[in-house]
Coordinates of N, CA, C and O in Angstrom, one line a residue:
D1 N 0.9 -1.1 -0.1 CA -0.1 0.1 0.3 C 1.0 1.4 -0.1 O 1.2 1.5 1.1
A2 N 1.0 2.0 -1.3 CA 1.5 3.4 -0.8 C 1.4 4.3 0.2 O 0.3 4.5 0.7
G3 N 2.3 4.7 0.2 CA 2.2 5.9 2.0 C 2.8 4.3 3.3 O 2.5 5.5 4.0
E4 N 3.1 3.3 3.5 CA 3.6 2.5 4.2 C 4.5 2.7 4.2 O 5.1 2.6 2.9
D5 N 5.5 2.8 5.1 CA 7.2 2.6 5.7 C 6.9 1.1 5.3 O 6.4 0.1 6.0
A6 N 8.0 0.8 4.3 CA 8.1 -0.7 4.1 C 9.3 -0.8 3.3 O 9.5 0.1 2.2
S7 N 10.1 -2.3 3.1 CA 11.1 -1.8 1.9 C 10.3 -2.6 0.7 O 9.4 -2.9 1.0
V8 N 11.0 -2.3 -0.1 CA 10.7 -1.7 -1.6 C 11.2 -3.5 -2.1 O 12.0 -4.1 -1.7
E9 N 10.0 -4.1 -2.8 CA 10.0 -5.4 -3.1 C 11.4 -6.1 -4.0 O 11.3 -4.9 -5.1
V10 N 12.1 -6.6 -3.6 CA 13.0 -6.8 -5.6 C 12.3 -8.2 -6.2 O 11.9 -8.9 -5.9
N11 N 12.9 -7.9 -7.2 CA 11.8 -8.6 -8.6 C 13.1 -9.2 -9.4 O 14.7 -8.8 -9.4
D12 N 13.2 -10.2 -10.1 CA 14.2 -10.8 -10.7 C 13.8 -10.7 -12.1 O 14.6 -11.3 -13.1
M13 N 12.5 -10.1 -12.7 CA 12.9 -9.8 -14.2 C 11.4 -9.4 -14.7 O 11.0 -8.3 -13.7
A14 N 11.4 -8.2 -15.1 CA 10.4 -7.2 -15.9 C 9.0 -7.6 -15.0 O 8.6 -8.4 -15.6
D15 N 8.3 -6.9 -15.3 CA 6.7 -7.1 -14.6 C 5.7 -6.5 -15.0 O 5.3 -5.5 -15.3
L16 N 5.6 -6.9 -16.9 CA 4.7 -6.1 -17.6 C 3.3 -5.1 -16.8 O 3.2 -4.4 -17.1
E17 N 3.0 -6.4 -16.3 CA 1.3 -6.2 -16.1 C 1.6 -4.9 -14.7 O 1.2 -3.6 -14.5
G18 N 2.8 -5.5 -14.0 CA 2.6 -4.4 -12.0 C 2.7 -3.3 -13.7 O 2.4 -2.1 -12.3
F19 N 3.8 -3.4 -13.7 CA 4.0 -2.1 -14.6 C 2.6 -0.7 -14.8 O 2.8 -0.5 -14.6
S20 N 1.9 -2.0 -16.0 CA 0.6 -0.8 -16.1 C -0.4 -0.6 -15.4 O -0.2 0.6 -15.4
A21 N -0.2 -1.9 -14.3 CA -1.8 -0.9 -13.7 C -0.8 0.1 -12.9 O -1.7 0.7 -12.6
A22 N 0.4 -0.1 -12.6 CA 1.0 1.5 -12.0 C 0.4 2.7 -12.5 O 0.3 4.2 -12.0
V23 N 0.7 3.0 -13.4 CA 1.0 4.1 -14.6 C -0.4 4.4 -15.4 O -0.6 4.5 -16.2
N24 N -1.2 3.4 -16.0 CA -2.3 3.9 -16.4 C -3.4 4.2 -16.3 O -4.0 5.3 -17.5
H25 N -3.6 4.9 -15.3 CA -4.4 6.3 -14.4 C -4.1 7.6 -14.8 O -4.6 8.7 -14.9
A26 N -2.6 7.4 -14.9 CA -1.5 9.3 -15.9 C -1.8 9.8 -16.9 O -2.1 9.1 -18.1
T27 N -2.3 11.0 -16.5 CA -1.8 12.0 -17.8 C -0.2 12.7 -17.8 O -0.2 12.9 -18.6
R28 N 0.3 12.7 -17.2 CA 1.4 13.3 -16.2 C 2.5 12.9 -15.7 O 1.9 12.6 -14.5
A29 N 3.5 12.9 -16.3 CA 4.7 11.5 -15.5 C 5.7 13.2 -14.6 O 5.9 13.8 -15.6
L30 N 6.4 12.9 -13.7 CA 7.5 13.2 -13.4 C 8.5 12.2 -12.7 O 8.4 11.2 -12.5
V31 N 9.1 12.5 -13.8 CA 10.4 11.1 -13.9 C 11.4 11.9 -13.3 O 12.4 12.6 -13.5
V32 N 11.9 11.4 -11.9 CA 12.7 11.6 -11.2 C 14.0 10.6 -11.0 O 13.6 9.4 -11.1
T33 N 15.0 11.1 -11.1 CA 16.5 10.5 -10.9 C 17.3 11.3 -9.8 O 16.8 11.8 -9.4
H34 N 18.6 11.1 -9.4 CA 19.3 11.1 -8.2 C 19.5 12.5 -9.0 O 20.0 12.9 -9.5
D35 N 20.1 13.1 -7.8 CA 20.9 14.6 -7.6 C 22.0 14.5 -8.4 O 22.4 13.1 -8.3
Y36 N 22.4 15.3 -9.0 CA 23.8 15.2 -10.1 C 23.7 14.0 -10.7 O 24.9 13.2 -10.6
P37 N 22.9 14.0 -11.5 CA 23.2 11.7 -12.1 C 24.2 12.1 -13.1 O 24.3 12.2 -13.7
D38 N 24.3 10.8 -13.3 CA 25.1 10.2 -13.9 C 24.8 9.4 -15.3 O 23.4 9.9 -15.4
P39 N 25.4 9.1 -16.2 CA 24.8 8.3 -17.5 C 23.8 6.7 -17.0 O 22.7 7.4 -17.9
D40 N 24.1 6.5 -16.5 CA 22.4 5.7 -15.8 C 21.6 6.3 -15.6 O 20.4 5.7 -16.0
A41 N 21.6 6.8 -14.6 CA 20.5 7.4 -14.1 C 20.1 7.8 -15.4 O 18.4 8.5 -15.5
L42 N 20.8 9.1 -15.6 CA 20.4 9.9 -17.4 C 19.4 8.8 -18.0 O 18.5 8.9 -19.0
G43 N 20.1 7.9 -18.1 CA 19.7 6.8 -19.7 C 18.6 6.6 -19.2 O 17.4 6.0 -19.8
G44 N 18.5 5.4 -18.0 CA 17.1 4.9 -17.6 C 15.8 6.1 -17.1 O 14.5 5.4 -17.4
A45 N 16.5 7.0 -16.8 CA 14.8 8.5 -16.7 C 14.7 8.5 -18.3 O 13.3 8.5 -18.5
W46 N 14.9 8.9 -19.2 CA 15.3 9.2 -20.3 C 14.3 7.9 -21.3 O 13.3 8.4 -21.8
G47 N 14.9 6.9 -21.2 CA 14.1 5.7 -21.2 C 12.5 5.2 -20.8 O 12.1 4.6 -21.7
L48 N 12.6 6.1 -19.5 CA 10.9 5.8 -19.3 C 9.9 7.0 -19.7 O 8.7 6.7 -19.5
Q49 N 11.0 7.8 -19.9 CA 10.3 8.9 -20.4 C 9.5 8.3 -22.3 O 8.6 8.5 -21.9
H50 N 10.7 7.5 -22.4 CA 10.4 7.3 -24.1 C 9.2 6.0 -23.7 O 7.8 6.2 -24.7
L51 N 9.1 5.1 -22.9 CA 8.4 4.0 -22.6 C 7.0 4.8 -22.3 O 6.1 4.5 -23.1
L52 N 6.9 5.7 -21.5 CA 5.9 6.6 -20.9 C 4.8 7.4 -22.0 O 3.6 6.8 -22.5
R53 N 5.6 8.2 -23.2 CA 4.9 8.3 -24.1 C 4.6 7.3 -24.8 O 3.5 7.6 -25.5
E54 N 5.0 6.2 -25.5 CA 5.1 5.9 -26.5 C 4.3 4.6 -26.5 O 3.3 4.2 -27.4
R55 N 4.4 4.3 -25.3 CA 3.8 3.1 -25.0 C 2.5 3.2 -24.2 O 0.7 2.7 -24.5
F56 N 2.3 4.1 -23.1 CA 1.0 4.1 -22.3 C 0.6 6.1 -22.9 O -0.9 6.5 -22.5
G57 N 1.1 6.6 -24.0 CA 0.5 7.9 -24.5 C 0.6 9.2 -23.0 O 0.3 9.8 -22.9
I58 N 1.9 8.8 -22.0 CA 2.1 9.5 -20.9 C 3.1 10.5 -21.4 O 3.8 10.5 -21.3
D59 N 2.6 12.0 -20.9 CA 3.5 12.9 -21.4 C 4.6 13.2 -19.5 O 4.0 13.0 -18.8
S60 N 5.5 13.6 -19.8 CA 7.0 13.5 -18.8 C 7.4 14.9 -18.8 O 7.9 14.9 -19.5
V61 N 7.9 14.6 -17.8 CA 9.4 16.0 -17.5 C 9.8 15.0 -16.4 O 10.0 14.5 -15.2
L62 N 12.0 15.1 -16.9 CA 12.3 14.1 -16.5 C 13.8 15.5 -15.3 O 13.1 16.4 -15.7
A63 N 13.2 15.0 -14.3 CA 13.9 16.0 -12.6 C 15.1 15.5 -12.1 O 14.9 14.2 -11.5
F64 N 15.9 16.1 -12.0 CA 16.7 16.1 -10.7 C 17.2 17.4 -10.2 O 17.3 18.7 -10.9
G65 N 17.9 17.1 -8.9 CA 18.4 18.1 -8.4 C 20.0 18.1 -8.8 O 20.5 17.0 -9.3
G66 N 20.3 19.6 -8.4 CA 21.9 19.7 -8.6 C 21.8 19.8 -10.4 O 21.1 20.2 -11.1
F67 N 23.4 19.4 -10.7 CA 23.3 19.2 -12.2 C 24.6 18.7 -12.3 O 24.6 17.6 -12.3
V68 N 24.5 18.2 -14.5 CA 25.2 17.5 -14.7 C 26.4 17.6 -14.6 O 26.7 18.9 -15.3
G69 N 27.3 17.6 -13.9 CA 28.8 18.2 -13.7 C 30.2 18.0 -14.6 O 30.4 18.3 -15.1
R70 N 29.9 16.6 -14.4 CA 31.1 16.1 -15.1 C 30.8 16.0 -17.0 O 30.0 16.4 -17.7
A71 N 32.4 16.3 -17.4 CA 32.1 16.7 -19.2 C 31.5 15.7 -19.7 O 30.7 16.1 -21.0
G72 N 31.8 14.5 -19.1 CA 31.3 13.1 -20.3 C 30.0 13.4 -20.1 O 28.6 13.2 -21.1
N73 N 29.4 13.5 -19.3 CA 27.7 14.0 -19.0 C 27.1 14.6 -19.5 O 26.2 14.5 -20.3
R74 N 28.0 16.1 -19.4 CA 27.1 16.9 -20.0 C 27.2 16.8 -21.7 O 26.4 17.3 -22.4
A75 N 28.0 16.4 -21.7 CA 28.6 15.7 -23.6 C 27.4 15.1 -24.0 O 26.4 15.2 -24.5
M76 N 27.2 13.5 -22.9 CA 26.0 13.5 -23.3 C 24.4 13.7 -23.6 O 23.4 13.7 -24.5
V77 N 24.4 14.7 -21.8 CA 22.9 15.2 -22.6 C 22.9 16.6 -23.4 O 21.6 15.9 -24.2
E78 N 23.9 17.3 -23.8 CA 24.2 18.0 -25.2 C 23.7 17.2 -26.4 O 22.7 18.0 -27.0
L79 N 24.1 16.5 -26.4 CA 24.1 15.5 -27.7 C 23.0 14.8 -27.7 O 23.0 14.5 -29.1
L80 N 22.3 14.3 -26.7 CA 21.5 13.5 -26.9 C 20.0 14.2 -26.8 O 19.0 13.6 -27.6
G81 N 20.1 15.5 -26.5 CA 19.1 15.8 -25.9 C 18.1 16.0 -25.2 O 16.9 15.9 -25.0
I82 N 18.8 15.6 -23.9 CA 18.0 15.0 -22.8 C 18.3 16.3 -21.8 O 19.1 17.1 -21.6
R83 N 16.7 16.3 -21.6 CA 16.3 17.6 -20.4 C 16.1 17.5 -19.4 O 15.0 16.5 -19.3
G84 N 16.2 18.0 -18.3 CA 16.0 18.0 -17.6 C 16.1 19.2 -17.1 O 16.7 19.8 -16.9
E85 N 14.7 18.9 -15.5 CA 14.4 20.3 -14.5 C 14.6 20.3 -13.2 O 14.6 18.7 -12.8
N86 N 14.3 21.2 -12.4 CA 15.4 21.3 -11.0 C 13.7 20.9 -10.6 O 12.9 21.3 -10.8
P87 N 13.7 19.9 -10.0 CA 12.1 19.8 -9.3 C 11.9 21.0 -7.9 O 10.7 21.3 -7.9
A88 N 12.5 21.8 -7.5 CA 12.5 23.0 -6.6 C 12.1 24.3 -7.0 O 11.1 24.5 -6.8
R89 N 12.3 24.3 -8.6 CA 11.6 25.1 -9.8 C 10.1 24.7 -10.2 O 9.9 25.7 -11.0
M90 N 9.7 24.0 -9.8 CA 8.8 23.1 -10.7 C 7.7 22.7 -9.9 O 7.6 23.3 -8.1
D91 N 6.1 23.5 -10.3 CA 4.9 23.2 -9.7 C 4.6 21.5 -9.4 O 4.4 20.9 -10.3
L92 N 5.0 20.8 -8.4 CA 5.3 19.5 -8.8 C 3.8 18.4 -8.3 O 3.2 17.5 -8.4
G93 N 2.6 19.6 -7.8 CA 1.3 19.4 -8.0 C 0.4 19.1 -9.3 O -0.6 18.6 -10.0
Q94 N 1.4 19.4 -10.4 CA 1.2 19.3 -11.9 C 1.1 17.5 -12.6 O 0.5 17.5 -13.2
F95 N 1.7 16.9 -11.1 CA 2.0 15.3 -11.8 C 1.1 14.7 -11.2 O 0.8 14.6 -10.1
D96 N 0.2 13.4 -11.9 CA -0.2 12.6 -11.3 C 0.4 11.5 -11.0 O -0.1 10.1 -10.6
L97 N 1.5 10.6 -11.9 CA 1.9 9.9 -11.5 C 3.7 10.3 -11.1 O 4.4 11.3 -11.9
W98 N 4.2 9.8 -10.0 CA 5.3 9.8 -9.9 C 6.4 8.7 -10.3 O 6.4 7.7 -9.7
V99 N 7.6 9.0 -10.7 CA 8.2 7.8 -11.2 C 10.0 7.8 -10.8 O 10.3 9.3 -10.6
M100 N 10.5 7.1 -10.5 CA 11.7 7.5 -9.2 C 12.7 6.4 -10.4 O 12.1 5.2 -10.3
A101 N 13.6 6.9 -11.1 CA 15.0 5.6 -11.6 C 16.2 5.8 -11.0 O 16.6 7.3 -11.0
D102 N 17.0 5.0 -10.6 CA 18.6 4.9 -9.6 C 18.2 5.7 -8.7 O 19.7 5.8 -8.2
T103 N 17.0 5.1 -8.3 CA 16.7 6.2 -6.4 C 15.7 5.4 -6.1 O 15.4 4.8 -7.3
Q104 N 15.8 6.0 -4.9 CA 14.4 5.3 -4.2 C 14.1 6.1 -3.6 O 14.5 7.3 -2.6
P105 N 12.1 6.1 -2.7 CA 11.9 7.2 -2.0 C 12.9 7.3 -1.0 O 12.9 6.4 0.2
G106 N 13.1 8.1 0.1 CA 13.5 8.9 0.6 C 15.4 7.9 1.1 O 15.9 8.0 2.2
A107 N 15.1 7.8 0.0 CA 17.2 7.5 -0.2 C 18.0 8.4 -0.1 O 19.3 8.3 0.5
G108 N 17.8 9.7 0.4 CA 18.5 10.6 0.5 C 19.1 11.4 -0.7 O 20.0 12.6 -0.5
N109 N 19.5 10.8 -1.3 CA 20.1 10.7 -2.6 C 18.8 12.0 -3.8 O 19.8 12.5 -4.9
N110 N 18.0 12.3 -4.1 CA 17.0 12.7 -4.8 C 16.9 13.5 -4.0 O 16.2 14.2 -2.8
S111 N 15.9 15.3 -4.7 CA 15.2 16.2 -3.8 C 13.8 16.1 -4.0 O 13.5 17.2 -4.1
I112 N 13.5 15.0 -3.5 CA 12.2 15.0 -3.6 C 12.1 14.7 -2.1 O 12.6 14.2 -1.3
D113 N 10.7 15.5 -1.3 CA 10.4 14.7 -0.1 C 10.1 13.6 0.3 O 9.6 13.0 -0.9
P114 N 10.7 13.0 1.2 CA 11.2 12.1 1.5 C 9.7 11.1 2.0 O 9.6 9.6 1.4
D115 N 8.8 11.5 2.3 CA 7.7 10.9 2.3 C 6.2 10.8 1.3 O 5.0 10.8 1.7
H116 N 6.7 11.9 0.2 CA 5.7 12.3 -1.2 C 5.7 10.6 -1.3 O 6.6 9.7 -1.8
P117 N 4.6 10.0 -1.4 CA 4.3 8.6 -2.1 C 4.2 8.8 -3.8 O 4.5 10.1 -4.4
V118 N 5.3 7.3 -4.3 CA 5.6 7.6 -5.6 C 4.9 6.5 -6.1 O 4.6 5.2 -5.5
D119 N 4.6 6.5 -7.7 CA 3.9 5.4 -7.9 C 5.0 4.6 -8.5 O 4.3 3.0 -8.2
V120 N 6.3 4.7 -9.0 CA 6.5 4.0 -9.8 C 8.7 3.8 -9.3 O 8.9 4.9 -9.8
V121 N 9.5 2.8 -9.0 CA 10.8 2.6 -8.7 C 11.2 1.9 -9.7 O 10.6 0.4 -9.5
I122 N 12.1 1.9 -10.4 CA 12.9 1.4 -11.1 C 14.4 1.7 -10.0 O 14.9 2.5 -11.2
D123 N 15.2 0.2 -10.1 CA 16.6 1.1 -9.5 C 17.4 -0.5 -9.7 O 16.7 -1.7 -9.5
H124 N 18.4 -0.4 -9.6 CA 19.6 -1.3 -9.3 C 19.9 -1.1 -8.4 O 20.6 -1.9 -7.6
H125 N 19.9 -0.2 -7.5 CA 20.3 -0.1 -6.1 C 19.9 -1.5 -4.8 O 18.0 -1.4 -5.1
P126 N 20.7 -2.0 -3.5 CA 19.6 -2.6 -2.3 C 18.6 -1.5 -2.0 O 18.2 -0.7 -2.2
A127 N 17.5 -2.1 -1.8 CA 16.6 -1.7 -1.6 C 16.8 -1.3 0.2 O 16.9 -2.4 0.6
G128 N 15.3 -0.7 0.9 CA 16.0 -0.3 1.8 C 14.5 0.2 2.3 O 13.6 0.8 2.0
E129 N 14.7 0.4 3.8 CA 13.2 0.6 4.6 C 13.6 1.7 4.7 O 14.5 2.7 5.7
R130 N 12.8 2.8 3.7 CA 13.4 4.4 3.9 C 12.4 4.9 3.6 O 11.6 5.8 4.6
G131 N 10.9 5.2 2.3 CA 10.3 5.6 2.4 C 9.0 5.1 2.5 O 8.7 4.0 2.4
P132 N 7.5 6.0 1.6 CA 6.8 5.6 1.2 C 6.9 4.3 0.5 O 7.9 4.5 -0.2
T133 N 6.1 2.9 0.5 CA 5.9 1.9 -0.5 C 5.4 2.6 -1.5 O 4.2 3.1 -1.9
P134 N 6.2 2.5 -2.9 CA 5.5 2.7 -4.1 C 4.3 1.7 -4.5 O 4.5 0.1 -3.5
R135 N 3.8 2.3 -5.7 CA 2.7 1.5 -5.8 C 3.2 0.2 -6.7 O 3.3 -0.5 -6.8
F136 N 4.3 0.8 -7.5 CA 5.0 -0.4 -8.2 C 6.4 0.1 -8.2 O 7.2 0.9 -7.9
A137 N 7.4 -1.0 -8.2 CA 8.8 -0.9 -7.6 C 9.4 -2.6 -8.7 O 9.4 -3.7 -8.1
D138 N 10.5 -2.3 -9.2 CA 11.7 -2.9 -9.6 C 12.5 -2.9 -9.5 O 13.0 -1.5 -9.6
V139 N 13.7 -3.3 -8.3 CA 13.9 -3.1 -7.7 C 15.7 -4.8 -8.0 O 15.1 -5.6 -7.5
R140 N 16.4 -4.7 -8.5 CA 17.2 -5.5 -9.1 C 19.1 -5.3 -9.1 O 19.4 -5.2 -9.6
P141 N 19.1 -5.5 -7.2 CA 20.7 -5.1 -6.8 C 21.7 -5.8 -7.9 O 22.7 -5.7 -7.9
D142 N 21.4 -7.5 -8.7 CA 21.9 -8.1 -9.2 C 22.3 -7.8 -10.5 O 23.1 -8.2 -11.4
I143 N 21.6 -6.3 -10.8 CA 21.9 -6.0 -12.6 C 22.6 -4.9 -12.3 O 22.1 -3.9 -11.6
G144 N 23.2 -4.7 -13.1 CA 24.3 -3.8 -12.9 C 24.3 -1.9 -13.2 O 25.1 -1.5 -13.0
A145 N 22.7 -2.4 -14.2 CA 22.8 -0.6 -13.9 C 20.9 -0.6 -14.2 O 20.5 -1.4 -15.2
T146 N 20.5 0.6 -14.1 CA 19.2 0.7 -14.2 C 18.1 0.7 -15.3 O 18.0 0.4 -16.1
A147 N 19.7 1.4 -16.3 CA 19.2 1.9 -18.1 C 18.7 -0.1 -18.5 O 18.1 0.0 -19.5
T148 N 19.6 -1.3 -18.4 CA 19.0 -2.1 -18.3 C 17.8 -2.8 -18.2 O 17.3 -3.3 -18.7
L149 N 17.5 -2.7 -16.6 CA 16.2 -2.4 -16.5 C 14.8 -2.4 -17.2 O 14.2 -2.2 -17.6
V150 N 14.9 -0.5 -17.5 CA 14.2 -0.1 -18.8 C 14.5 -0.6 -19.6 O 13.3 -0.3 -20.6
A151 N 15.6 -0.7 -20.7 CA 15.5 -1.8 -21.5 C 14.5 -2.6 -21.7 O 14.1 -3.0 -22.7
D152 N 15.0 -3.4 -20.3 CA 13.9 -5.0 -20.8 C 12.0 -4.4 -20.7 O 11.9 -5.1 -21.6
Y153 N 12.0 -3.9 -20.2 CA 10.6 -2.8 -20.5 C 10.4 -2.5 -21.6 O 8.8 -2.8 -22.6
L154 N 11.3 -2.1 -22.1 CA 11.0 -0.9 -23.4 C 10.6 -2.5 -24.9 O 9.8 -2.4 -25.1
V155 N 11.9 -3.2 -24.3 CA 12.0 -4.6 -25.3 C 10.6 -5.5 -25.0 O 9.5 -6.1 -26.1
G156 N 10.0 -5.8 -23.6 CA 9.0 -6.3 -23.1 C 7.8 -5.6 -23.5 O 6.6 -6.3 -24.0
F157 N 7.7 -4.4 -23.5 CA 6.6 -3.7 -24.5 C 6.1 -3.5 -25.7 O 5.6 -3.0 -26.4
D158 N 7.2 -3.9 -26.7 CA 7.8 -4.0 -27.9 C 7.9 -2.2 -28.5 O 6.7 -1.9 -29.5
V159 N 8.2 -1.3 -27.3 CA 8.8 -0.2 -27.4 C 9.7 0.0 -28.5 O 10.6 -0.6 -27.7
T160 N 9.5 0.2 -29.7 CA 10.9 0.8 -30.5 C 12.0 1.8 -29.8 O 11.6 3.0 -29.5
I161 N 13.4 0.9 -30.3 CA 14.2 2.0 -29.5 C 14.5 2.8 -30.4 O 15.8 1.7 -31.5
T162 N 14.7 4.0 -30.1 CA 15.2 5.2 -31.0 C 17.1 4.9 -31.1 O 17.4 4.0 -30.2
P163 N 18.1 5.0 -31.9 CA 19.4 4.8 -32.3 C 19.9 5.6 -31.2 O 21.1 5.7 -30.4
T164 N 18.8 7.1 -30.4 CA 19.6 7.7 -30.0 C 19.6 7.2 -28.3 O 20.0 7.0 -27.2
L165 N 18.4 6.9 -28.2 CA 17.8 5.5 -27.0 C 18.5 5.1 -26.6 O 19.0 4.7 -25.4
A166 N 19.6 4.1 -27.7 CA 20.1 3.2 -27.1 C 21.5 3.5 -26.9 O 22.1 2.9 -25.8
T167 N 21.9 5.3 -27.3 CA 23.2 5.3 -27.1 C 23.1 5.7 -25.5 O 23.6 5.9 -25.4
A168 N 22.0 6.7 -25.4 CA 21.7 6.4 -23.8 C 21.5 5.6 -22.7 O 22.7 5.7 -22.1
L169 N 20.9 4.5 -23.3 CA 20.8 3.2 -22.7 C 22.6 2.7 -22.5 O 22.6 1.7 -21.5
F170 N 23.1 2.6 -23.1 CA 24.5 1.9 -23.4 C 25.2 2.4 -22.7 O 26.1 2.6 -21.9
R171 N 25.1 3.9 -22.8 CA 26.5 4.6 -22.0 C 27.0 4.5 -20.8 O 27.7 4.6 -19.8

């Protein structure tokens, strides 16, 4: 139940039905990654935006606190056209779906209120008892990257992965 504090469930494969059930009510999503995102966080979040738009018709905004600092990460964002907003400068009430990529509620590495309910978490970091339990979580610490998990969903839902998106997911 969203809102209860409990550990995030750990899965071993993509759960297409669970993901669909968690997002099918939405019209506008906030896709949050950890602050000062790295290529895995950026690629995973951008891939989730693509999935939400192409499969579910959901418009979304990618958000993270801080900035993209390393030169290689900045080049990735600029060359691939990945756009991110700072959640501190946004009206967060405009979103009816909250998605976290490469981070989790209450993890302390993102700029979202740790007590705010989250609908979806896709992450490869170990789950912890941190914040409200999301409606849907796919947390697989045995997988090396969140972008790999997102690619599983794109393939599972038969969503075309463009060369640019493939580059972001592979980066």
